[in-house]
PDB file of C-alpha atoms and ligand atoms in Angstrom:
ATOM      1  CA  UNK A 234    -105.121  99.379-100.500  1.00  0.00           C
ATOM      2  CA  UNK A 235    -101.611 100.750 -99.727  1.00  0.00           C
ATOM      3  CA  UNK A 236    -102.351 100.525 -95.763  1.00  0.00           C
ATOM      4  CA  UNK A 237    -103.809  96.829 -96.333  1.00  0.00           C
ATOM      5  CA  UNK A 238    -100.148  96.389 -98.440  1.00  0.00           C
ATOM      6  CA  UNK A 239     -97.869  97.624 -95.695  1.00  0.00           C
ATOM      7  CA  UNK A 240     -99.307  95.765 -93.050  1.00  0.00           C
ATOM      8  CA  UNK A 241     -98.822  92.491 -94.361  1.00  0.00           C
ATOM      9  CA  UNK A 242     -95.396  90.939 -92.870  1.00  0.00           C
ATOM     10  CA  UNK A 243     -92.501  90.780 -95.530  1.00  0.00           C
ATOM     11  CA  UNK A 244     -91.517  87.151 -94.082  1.00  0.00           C
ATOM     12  CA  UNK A 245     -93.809  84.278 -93.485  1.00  0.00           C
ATOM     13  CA  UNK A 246     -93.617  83.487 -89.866  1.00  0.00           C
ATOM     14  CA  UNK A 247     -92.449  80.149 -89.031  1.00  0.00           C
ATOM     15  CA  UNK A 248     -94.222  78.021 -85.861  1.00  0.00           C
ATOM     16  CA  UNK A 249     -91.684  76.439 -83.438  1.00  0.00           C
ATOM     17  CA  UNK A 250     -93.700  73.744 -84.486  1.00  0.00           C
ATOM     18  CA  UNK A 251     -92.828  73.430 -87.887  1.00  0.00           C
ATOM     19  CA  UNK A 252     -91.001  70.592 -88.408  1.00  0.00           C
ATOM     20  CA  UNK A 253     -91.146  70.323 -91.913  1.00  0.00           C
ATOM     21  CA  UNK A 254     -90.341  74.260 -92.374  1.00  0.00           C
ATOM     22  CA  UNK A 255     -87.319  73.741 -89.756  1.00  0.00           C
ATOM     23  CA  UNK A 256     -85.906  71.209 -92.500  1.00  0.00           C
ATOM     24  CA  UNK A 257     -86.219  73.784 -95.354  1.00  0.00           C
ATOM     25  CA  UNK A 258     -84.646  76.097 -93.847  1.00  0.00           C
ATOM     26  CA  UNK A 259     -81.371  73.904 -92.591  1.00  0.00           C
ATOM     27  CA  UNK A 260     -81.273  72.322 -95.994  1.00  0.00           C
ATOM     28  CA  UNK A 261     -81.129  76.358 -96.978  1.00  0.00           C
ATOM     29  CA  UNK A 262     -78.163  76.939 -94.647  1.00  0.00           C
ATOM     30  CA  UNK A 263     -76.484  73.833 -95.629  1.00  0.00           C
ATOM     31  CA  UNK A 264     -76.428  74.057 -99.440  1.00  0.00           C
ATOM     32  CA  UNK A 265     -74.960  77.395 -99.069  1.00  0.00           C
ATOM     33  CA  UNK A 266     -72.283  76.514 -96.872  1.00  0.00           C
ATOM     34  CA  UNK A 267     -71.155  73.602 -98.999  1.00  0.00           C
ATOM     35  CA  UNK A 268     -71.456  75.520-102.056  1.00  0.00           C
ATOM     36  CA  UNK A 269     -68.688  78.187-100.344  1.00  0.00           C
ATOM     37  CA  UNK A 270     -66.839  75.189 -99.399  1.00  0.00           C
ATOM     38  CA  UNK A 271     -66.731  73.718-103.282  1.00  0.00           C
ATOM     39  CA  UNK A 272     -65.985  76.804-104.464  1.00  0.00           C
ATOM     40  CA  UNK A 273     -63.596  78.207-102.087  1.00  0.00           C
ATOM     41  CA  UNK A 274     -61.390  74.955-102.400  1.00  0.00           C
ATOM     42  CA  UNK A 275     -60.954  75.073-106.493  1.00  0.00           C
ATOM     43  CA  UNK A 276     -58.158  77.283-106.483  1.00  0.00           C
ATOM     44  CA  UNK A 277     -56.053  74.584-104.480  1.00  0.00           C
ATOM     45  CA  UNK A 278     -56.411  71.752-106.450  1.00  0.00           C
ATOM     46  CA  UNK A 279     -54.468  70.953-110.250  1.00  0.00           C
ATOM     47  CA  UNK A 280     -56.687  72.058-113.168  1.00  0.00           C
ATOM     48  CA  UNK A 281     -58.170  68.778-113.979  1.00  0.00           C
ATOM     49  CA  UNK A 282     -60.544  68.950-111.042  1.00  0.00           C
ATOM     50  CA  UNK A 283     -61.238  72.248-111.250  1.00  0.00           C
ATOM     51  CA  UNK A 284     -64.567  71.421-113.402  1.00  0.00           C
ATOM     52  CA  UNK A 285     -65.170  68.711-111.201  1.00  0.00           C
ATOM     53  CA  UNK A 286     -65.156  70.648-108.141  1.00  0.00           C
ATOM     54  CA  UNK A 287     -66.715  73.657-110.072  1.00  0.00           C
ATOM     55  CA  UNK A 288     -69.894  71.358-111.103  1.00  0.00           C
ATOM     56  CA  UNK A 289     -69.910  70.005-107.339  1.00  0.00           C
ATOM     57  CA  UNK A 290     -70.553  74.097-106.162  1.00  0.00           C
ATOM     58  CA  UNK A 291     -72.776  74.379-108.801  1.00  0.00           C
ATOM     59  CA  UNK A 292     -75.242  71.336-107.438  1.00  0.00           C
ATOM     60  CA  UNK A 293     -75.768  72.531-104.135  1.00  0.00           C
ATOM     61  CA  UNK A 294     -76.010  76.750-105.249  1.00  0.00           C
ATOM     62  CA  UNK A 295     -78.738  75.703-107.305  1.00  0.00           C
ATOM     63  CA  UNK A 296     -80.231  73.790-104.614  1.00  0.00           C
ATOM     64  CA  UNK A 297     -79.965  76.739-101.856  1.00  0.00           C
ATOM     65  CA  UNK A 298     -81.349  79.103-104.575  1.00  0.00           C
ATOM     66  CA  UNK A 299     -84.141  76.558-104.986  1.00  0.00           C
ATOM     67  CA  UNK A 300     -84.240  75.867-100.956  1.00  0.00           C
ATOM     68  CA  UNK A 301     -84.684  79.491-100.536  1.00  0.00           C
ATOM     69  CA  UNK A 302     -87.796  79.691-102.564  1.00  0.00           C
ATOM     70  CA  UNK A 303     -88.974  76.422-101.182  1.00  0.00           C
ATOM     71  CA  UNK A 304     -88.683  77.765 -97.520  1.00  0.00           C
ATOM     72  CA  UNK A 305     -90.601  80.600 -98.390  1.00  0.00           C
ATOM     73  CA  UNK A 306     -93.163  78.674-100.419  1.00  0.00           C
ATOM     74  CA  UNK A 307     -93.585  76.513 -97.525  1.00  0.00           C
ATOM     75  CA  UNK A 308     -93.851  79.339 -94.803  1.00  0.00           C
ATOM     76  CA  UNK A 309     -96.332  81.055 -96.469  1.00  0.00           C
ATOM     77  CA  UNK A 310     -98.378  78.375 -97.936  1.00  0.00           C
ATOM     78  CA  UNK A 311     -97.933  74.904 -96.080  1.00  0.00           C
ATOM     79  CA  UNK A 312     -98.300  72.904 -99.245  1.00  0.00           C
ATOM     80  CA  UNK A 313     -95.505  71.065-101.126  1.00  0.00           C
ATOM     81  CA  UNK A 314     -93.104  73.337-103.212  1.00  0.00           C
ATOM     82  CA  UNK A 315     -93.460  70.374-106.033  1.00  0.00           C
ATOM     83  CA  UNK A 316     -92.702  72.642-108.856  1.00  0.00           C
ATOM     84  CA  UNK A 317     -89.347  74.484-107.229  1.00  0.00           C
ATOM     85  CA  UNK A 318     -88.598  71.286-106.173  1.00  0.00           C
ATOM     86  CA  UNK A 319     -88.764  69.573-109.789  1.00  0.00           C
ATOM     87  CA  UNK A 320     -86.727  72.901-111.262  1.00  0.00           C
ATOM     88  CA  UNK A 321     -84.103  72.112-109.010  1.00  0.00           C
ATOM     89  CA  UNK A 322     -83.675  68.583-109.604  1.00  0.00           C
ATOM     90  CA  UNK A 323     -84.346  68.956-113.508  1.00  0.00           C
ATOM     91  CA  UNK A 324     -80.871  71.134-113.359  1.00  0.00           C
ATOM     92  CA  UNK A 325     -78.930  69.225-110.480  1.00  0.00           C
ATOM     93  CA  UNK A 326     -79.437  65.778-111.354  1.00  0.00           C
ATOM     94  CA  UNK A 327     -78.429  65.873-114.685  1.00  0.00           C
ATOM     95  CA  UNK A 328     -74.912  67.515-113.613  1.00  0.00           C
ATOM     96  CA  UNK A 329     -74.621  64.719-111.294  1.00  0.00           C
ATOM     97  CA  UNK A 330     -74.723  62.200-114.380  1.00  0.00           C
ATOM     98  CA  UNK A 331     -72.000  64.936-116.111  1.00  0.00           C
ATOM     99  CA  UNK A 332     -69.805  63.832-112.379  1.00  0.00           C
ATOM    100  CA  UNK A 333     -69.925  60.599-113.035  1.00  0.00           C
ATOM    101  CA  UNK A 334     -68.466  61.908-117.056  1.00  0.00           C
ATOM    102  CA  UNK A 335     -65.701  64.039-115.662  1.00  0.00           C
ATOM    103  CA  UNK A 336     -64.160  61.299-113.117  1.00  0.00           C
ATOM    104  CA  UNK A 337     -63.999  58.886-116.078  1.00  0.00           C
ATOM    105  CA  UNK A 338     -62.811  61.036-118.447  1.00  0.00           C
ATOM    106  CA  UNK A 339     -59.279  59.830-117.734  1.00  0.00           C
ATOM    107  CA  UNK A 340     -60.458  56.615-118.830  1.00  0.00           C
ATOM    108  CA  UNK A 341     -61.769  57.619-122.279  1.00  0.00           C
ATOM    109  CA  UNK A 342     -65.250  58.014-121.650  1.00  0.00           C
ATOM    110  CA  UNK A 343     -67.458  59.423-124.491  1.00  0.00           C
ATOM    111  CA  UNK A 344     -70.146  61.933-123.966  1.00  0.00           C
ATOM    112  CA  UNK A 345     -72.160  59.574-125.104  1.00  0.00           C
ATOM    113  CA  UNK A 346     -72.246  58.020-121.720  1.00  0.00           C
ATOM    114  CA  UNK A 347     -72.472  61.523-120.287  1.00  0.00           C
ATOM    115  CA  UNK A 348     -75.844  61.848-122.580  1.00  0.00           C
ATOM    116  CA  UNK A 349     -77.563  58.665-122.014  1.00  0.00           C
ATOM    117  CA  UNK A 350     -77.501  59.341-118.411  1.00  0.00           C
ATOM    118  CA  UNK A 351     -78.504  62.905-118.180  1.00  0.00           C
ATOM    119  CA  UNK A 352     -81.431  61.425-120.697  1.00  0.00           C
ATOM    120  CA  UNK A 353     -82.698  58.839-118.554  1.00  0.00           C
ATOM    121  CA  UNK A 354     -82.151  61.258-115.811  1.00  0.00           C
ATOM    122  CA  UNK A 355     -84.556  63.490-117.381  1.00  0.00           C
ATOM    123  CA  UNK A 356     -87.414  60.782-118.306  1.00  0.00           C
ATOM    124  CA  UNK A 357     -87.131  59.692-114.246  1.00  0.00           C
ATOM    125  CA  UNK A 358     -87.954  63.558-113.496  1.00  0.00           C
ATOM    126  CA  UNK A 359     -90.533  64.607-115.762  1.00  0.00           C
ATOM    127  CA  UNK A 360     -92.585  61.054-115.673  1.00  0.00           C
ATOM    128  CA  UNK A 361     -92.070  61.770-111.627  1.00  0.00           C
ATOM    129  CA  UNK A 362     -93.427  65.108-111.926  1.00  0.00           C
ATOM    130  CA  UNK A 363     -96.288  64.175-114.032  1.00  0.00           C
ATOM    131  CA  UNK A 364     -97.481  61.549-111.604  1.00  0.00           C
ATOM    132  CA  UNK A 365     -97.288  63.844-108.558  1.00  0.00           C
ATOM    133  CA  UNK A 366     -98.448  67.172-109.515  1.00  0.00           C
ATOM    134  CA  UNK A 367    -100.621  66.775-113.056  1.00  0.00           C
ATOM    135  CA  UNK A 368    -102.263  63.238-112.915  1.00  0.00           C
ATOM    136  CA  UNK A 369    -101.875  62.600-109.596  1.00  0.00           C
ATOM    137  CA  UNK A 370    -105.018  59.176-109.647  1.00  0.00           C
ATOM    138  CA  UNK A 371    -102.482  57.441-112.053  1.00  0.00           C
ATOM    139  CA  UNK A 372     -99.327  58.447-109.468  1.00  0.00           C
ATOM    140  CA  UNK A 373     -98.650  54.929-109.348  1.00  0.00           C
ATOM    141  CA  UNK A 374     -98.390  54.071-113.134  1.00  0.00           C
ATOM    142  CA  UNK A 375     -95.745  57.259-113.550  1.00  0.00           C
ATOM    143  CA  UNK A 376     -93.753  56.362-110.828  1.00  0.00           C
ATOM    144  CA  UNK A 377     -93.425  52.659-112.181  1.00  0.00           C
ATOM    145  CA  UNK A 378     -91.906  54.379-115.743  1.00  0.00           C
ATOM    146  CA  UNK A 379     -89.740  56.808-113.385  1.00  0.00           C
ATOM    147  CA  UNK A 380     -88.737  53.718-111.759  1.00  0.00           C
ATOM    148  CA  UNK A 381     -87.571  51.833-114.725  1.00  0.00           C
ATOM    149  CA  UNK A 382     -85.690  55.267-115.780  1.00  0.00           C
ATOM    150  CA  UNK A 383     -83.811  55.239-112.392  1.00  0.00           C
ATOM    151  CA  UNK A 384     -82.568  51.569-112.966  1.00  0.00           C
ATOM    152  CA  UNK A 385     -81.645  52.297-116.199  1.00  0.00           C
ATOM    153  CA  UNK A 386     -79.189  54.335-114.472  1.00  0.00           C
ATOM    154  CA  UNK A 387     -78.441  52.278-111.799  1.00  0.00           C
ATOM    155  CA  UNK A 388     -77.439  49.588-114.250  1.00  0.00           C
ATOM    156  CA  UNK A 389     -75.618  51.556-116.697  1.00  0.00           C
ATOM    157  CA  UNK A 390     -73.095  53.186-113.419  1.00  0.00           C
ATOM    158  CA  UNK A 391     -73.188  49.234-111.324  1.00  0.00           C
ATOM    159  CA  UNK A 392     -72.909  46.764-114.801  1.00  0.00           C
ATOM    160  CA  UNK A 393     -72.270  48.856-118.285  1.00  0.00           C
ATOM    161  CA  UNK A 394     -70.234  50.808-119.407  1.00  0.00           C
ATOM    162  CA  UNK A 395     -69.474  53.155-116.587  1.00  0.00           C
ATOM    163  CA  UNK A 396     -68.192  50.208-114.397  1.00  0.00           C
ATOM    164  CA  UNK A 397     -66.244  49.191-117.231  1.00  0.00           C
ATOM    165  CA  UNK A 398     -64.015  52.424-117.632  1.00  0.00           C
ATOM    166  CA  UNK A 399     -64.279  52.799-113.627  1.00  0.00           C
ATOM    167  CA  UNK A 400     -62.416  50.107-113.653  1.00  0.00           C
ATOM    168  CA  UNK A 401     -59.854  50.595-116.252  1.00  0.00           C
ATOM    169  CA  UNK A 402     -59.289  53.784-114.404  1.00  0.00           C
ATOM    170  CA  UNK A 403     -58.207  51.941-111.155  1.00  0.00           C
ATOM    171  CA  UNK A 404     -56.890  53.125-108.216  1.00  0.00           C
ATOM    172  CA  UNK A 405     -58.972  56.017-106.666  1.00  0.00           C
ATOM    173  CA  UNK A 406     -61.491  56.859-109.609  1.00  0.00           C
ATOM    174  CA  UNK A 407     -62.630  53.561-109.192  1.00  0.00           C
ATOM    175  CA  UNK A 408     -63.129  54.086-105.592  1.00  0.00           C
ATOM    176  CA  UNK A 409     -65.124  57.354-105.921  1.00  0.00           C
ATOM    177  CA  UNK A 410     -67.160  55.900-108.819  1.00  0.00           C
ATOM    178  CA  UNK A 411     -68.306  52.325-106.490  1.00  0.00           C
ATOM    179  CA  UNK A 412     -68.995  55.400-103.580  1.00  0.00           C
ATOM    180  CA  UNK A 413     -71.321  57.131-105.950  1.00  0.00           C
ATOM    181  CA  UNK A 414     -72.663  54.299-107.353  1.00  0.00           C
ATOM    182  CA  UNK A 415     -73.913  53.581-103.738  1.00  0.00           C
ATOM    183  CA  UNK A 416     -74.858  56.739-103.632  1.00  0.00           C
ATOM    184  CA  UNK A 417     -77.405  56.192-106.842  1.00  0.00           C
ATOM    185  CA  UNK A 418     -78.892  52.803-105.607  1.00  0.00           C
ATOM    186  CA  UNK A 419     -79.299  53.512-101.803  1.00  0.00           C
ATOM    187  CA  UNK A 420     -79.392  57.543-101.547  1.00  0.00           C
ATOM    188  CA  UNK A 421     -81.482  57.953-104.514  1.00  0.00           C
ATOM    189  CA  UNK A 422     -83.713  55.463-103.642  1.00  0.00           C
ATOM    190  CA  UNK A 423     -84.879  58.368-100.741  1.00  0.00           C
ATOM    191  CA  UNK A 424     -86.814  59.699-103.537  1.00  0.00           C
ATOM    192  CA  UNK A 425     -89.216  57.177-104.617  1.00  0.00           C
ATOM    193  CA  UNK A 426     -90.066  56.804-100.859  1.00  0.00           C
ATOM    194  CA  UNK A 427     -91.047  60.343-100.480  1.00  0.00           C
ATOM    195  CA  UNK A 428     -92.883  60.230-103.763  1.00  0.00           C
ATOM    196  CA  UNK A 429     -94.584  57.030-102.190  1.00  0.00           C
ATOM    197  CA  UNK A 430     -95.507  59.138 -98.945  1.00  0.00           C
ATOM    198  CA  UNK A 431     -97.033  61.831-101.205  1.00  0.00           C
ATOM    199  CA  UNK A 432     -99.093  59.885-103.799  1.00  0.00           C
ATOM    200  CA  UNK A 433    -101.916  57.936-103.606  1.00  0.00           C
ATOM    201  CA  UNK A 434    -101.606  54.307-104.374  1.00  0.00           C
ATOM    202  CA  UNK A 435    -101.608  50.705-103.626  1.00  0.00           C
ATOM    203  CA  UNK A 436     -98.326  52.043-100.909  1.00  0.00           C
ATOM    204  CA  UNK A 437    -100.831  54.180 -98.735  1.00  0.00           C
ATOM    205  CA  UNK A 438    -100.782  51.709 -95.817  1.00  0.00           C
ATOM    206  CA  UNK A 439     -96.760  51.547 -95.850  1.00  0.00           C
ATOM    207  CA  UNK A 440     -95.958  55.263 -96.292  1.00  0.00           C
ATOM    208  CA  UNK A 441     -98.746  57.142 -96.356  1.00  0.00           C
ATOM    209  CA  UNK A 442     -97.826  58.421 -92.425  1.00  0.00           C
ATOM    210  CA  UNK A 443     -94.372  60.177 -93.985  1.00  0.00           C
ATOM    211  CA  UNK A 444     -94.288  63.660 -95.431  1.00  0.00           C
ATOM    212  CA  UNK A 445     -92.978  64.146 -98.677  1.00  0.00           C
ATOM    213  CA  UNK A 446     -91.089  67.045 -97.978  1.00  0.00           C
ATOM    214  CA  UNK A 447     -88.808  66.137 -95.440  1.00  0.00           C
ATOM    215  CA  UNK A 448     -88.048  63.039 -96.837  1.00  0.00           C
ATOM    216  CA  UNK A 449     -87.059  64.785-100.472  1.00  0.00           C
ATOM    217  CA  UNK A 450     -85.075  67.362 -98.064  1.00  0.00           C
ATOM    218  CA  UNK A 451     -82.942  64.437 -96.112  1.00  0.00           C
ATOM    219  CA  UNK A 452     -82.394  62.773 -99.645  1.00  0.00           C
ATOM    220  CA  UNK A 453     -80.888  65.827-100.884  1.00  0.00           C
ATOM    221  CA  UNK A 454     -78.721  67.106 -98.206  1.00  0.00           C
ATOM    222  CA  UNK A 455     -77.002  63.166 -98.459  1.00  0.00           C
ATOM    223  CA  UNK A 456     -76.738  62.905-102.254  1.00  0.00           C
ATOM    224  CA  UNK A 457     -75.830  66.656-103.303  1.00  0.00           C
ATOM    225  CA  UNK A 458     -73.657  67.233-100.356  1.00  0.00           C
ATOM    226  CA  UNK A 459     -72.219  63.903-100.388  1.00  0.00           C
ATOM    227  CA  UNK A 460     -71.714  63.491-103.996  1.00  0.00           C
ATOM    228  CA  UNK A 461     -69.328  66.797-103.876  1.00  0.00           C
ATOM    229  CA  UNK A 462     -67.458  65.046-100.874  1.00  0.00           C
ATOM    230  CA  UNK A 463     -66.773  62.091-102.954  1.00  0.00           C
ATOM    231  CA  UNK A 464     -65.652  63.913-105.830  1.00  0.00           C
ATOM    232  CA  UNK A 465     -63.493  66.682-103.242  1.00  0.00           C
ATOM    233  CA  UNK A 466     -61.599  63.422-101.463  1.00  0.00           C
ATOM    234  CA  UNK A 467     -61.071  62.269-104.861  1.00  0.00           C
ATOM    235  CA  UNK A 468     -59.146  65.514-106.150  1.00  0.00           C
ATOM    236  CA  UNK A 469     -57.433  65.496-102.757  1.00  0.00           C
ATOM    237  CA  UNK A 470     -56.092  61.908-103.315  1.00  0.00           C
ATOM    238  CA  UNK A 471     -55.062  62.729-106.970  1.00  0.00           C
ATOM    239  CA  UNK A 472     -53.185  65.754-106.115  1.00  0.00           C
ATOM    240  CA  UNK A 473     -51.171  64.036-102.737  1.00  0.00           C
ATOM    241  CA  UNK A 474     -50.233  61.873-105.884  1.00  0.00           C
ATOM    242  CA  UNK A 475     -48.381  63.858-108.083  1.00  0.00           C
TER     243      UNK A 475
HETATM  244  C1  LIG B 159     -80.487  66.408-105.821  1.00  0.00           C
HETATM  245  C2  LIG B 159     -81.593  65.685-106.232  1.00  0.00           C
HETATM  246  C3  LIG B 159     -81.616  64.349-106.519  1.00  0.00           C
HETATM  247  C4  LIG B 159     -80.406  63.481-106.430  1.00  0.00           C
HETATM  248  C5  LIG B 159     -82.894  63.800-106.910  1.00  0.00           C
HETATM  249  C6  LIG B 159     -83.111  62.545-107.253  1.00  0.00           C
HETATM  250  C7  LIG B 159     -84.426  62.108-107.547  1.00  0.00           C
HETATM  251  C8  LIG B 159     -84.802  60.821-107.816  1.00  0.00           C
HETATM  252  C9  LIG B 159     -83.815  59.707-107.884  1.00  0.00           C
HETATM  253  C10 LIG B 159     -86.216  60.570-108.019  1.00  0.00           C
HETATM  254  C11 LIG B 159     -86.756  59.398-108.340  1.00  0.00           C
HETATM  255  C12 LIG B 159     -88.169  59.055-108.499  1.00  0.00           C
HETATM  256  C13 LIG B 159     -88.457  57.706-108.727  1.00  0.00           C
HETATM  257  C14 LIG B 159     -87.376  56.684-108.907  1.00  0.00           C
HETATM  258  C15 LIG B 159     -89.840  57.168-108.804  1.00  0.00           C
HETATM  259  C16 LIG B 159     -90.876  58.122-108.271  1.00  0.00           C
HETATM  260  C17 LIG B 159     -90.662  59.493-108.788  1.00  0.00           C
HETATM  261  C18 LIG B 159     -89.293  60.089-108.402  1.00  0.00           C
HETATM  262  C19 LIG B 159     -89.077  61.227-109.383  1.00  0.00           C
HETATM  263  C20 LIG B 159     -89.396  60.650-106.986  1.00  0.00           C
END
């Protein structure tokens, strides 16, 4: 038994061939960098974006710690990560909806706001996760729930009461909310493709060629990394202000 322990390899090997594990293991690489980045650039910008810089680092260090584990997952196993990959976006995306809180806090938003979007955040990730990893033959029924979730979202940030203190805000915080909005209704909407890739359903014939995996892992180096850009040039622009 001890012989049979020590001769198995401490790290999965990875093929050259391996596209899928090559994009792991950048998104790895690039989640930590950017965290280090987020974090190393707090301490030069006013208090008020501290937080907002702070919850930026925080996005993509869960994501690398995730990442890592994914990587590995995927190394040794070849088989979708799906439950890292929900844990990661069960903690991320929800402090992406507190972003959107702390640039239009200057406005007077409530946390109310702040709540109903980490809420409907939530329903879009666990109906998500029950249609691709527990009931996978009614994939298609889940996603359509998730679906209405993530335009629930994309209507409150575009057309409620987000837009509305965006723009009573002016100036730049209204030009770093309309970037993340686009953000939310074109970089988000990554997601459901992958989720159509990796399903079965009435969308086999469109995107059943794709893998899952590296679409999920394109979608979230653009939104994580870019969201924290959007909310970095904003503290930059505030600060050349004062
Ligand atoms: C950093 C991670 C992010 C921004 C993850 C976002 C995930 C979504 C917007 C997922 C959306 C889904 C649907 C709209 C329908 C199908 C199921 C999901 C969960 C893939």
């Amino acid at each position: 038994m001890e012989n049979f322990l020590a001769s198995l390899p401490l790290v999965a090997k990875l093929a050259p061939d391996d596209y899928v594990g090559f994009t792991f293991f950048v998104g790895c690489m690039a989640m930590m960098a950017a965290s280090a980045f987020f974090f190393l650039s707090m301490s030069s910008f006013d208090k008020k974006w501290r937080t907002s810089l702070l919850v930026s680092g925080l996005i993509t260090f869960i994501a690398a710690v995730h990442y890592w584990y994914m990587r590995d997952y995927w190394a040794a196993f070849e088989e979708s990560p799906t439950f890292f990959r929900y844990v990661d976006w069960v903690l991320t995306v929800p402090l992406m909806c507190v972003e959107f809180f702390l640039i239009l806090k200057v406005a007077g938003a409530k946390k109310s706001l702040m709540w109903r979007l980490i809420f409907l955040s939530v329903v879009m990730l666990v109906t998500g996760y029950l249609g691709e990893a527990v009931y996978r033959d009614q994939a298609q029924i889940w996603g359509l729930i998730s679906g209405i979730a993530y335009f629930a979202i994309v209507y409150d940030i575009w057309l409620g009461q987000a837009k509305k203190l965006a723009e009573a805000a002016g100036g730049a915080v209204l030009k770093a909310h309309k970037t993340l909005c686009w953000f939310v209704l074109v970089g988000w909407a990554i997601y459901p493709i992958g989720y159509m890739a990796g399903t079965p359903g009435w969308y086999d014939g469109i995107f059943g060629g794709l893998n899952l995996d590296v679409i999920y892992n394109i979608g979230d180096a653009i939104n994580k990394i870019g969201f924290g850009l959007v909310v970095y040039s904003l503290a930059v622009s505030k600060s050349s202000e004062a």
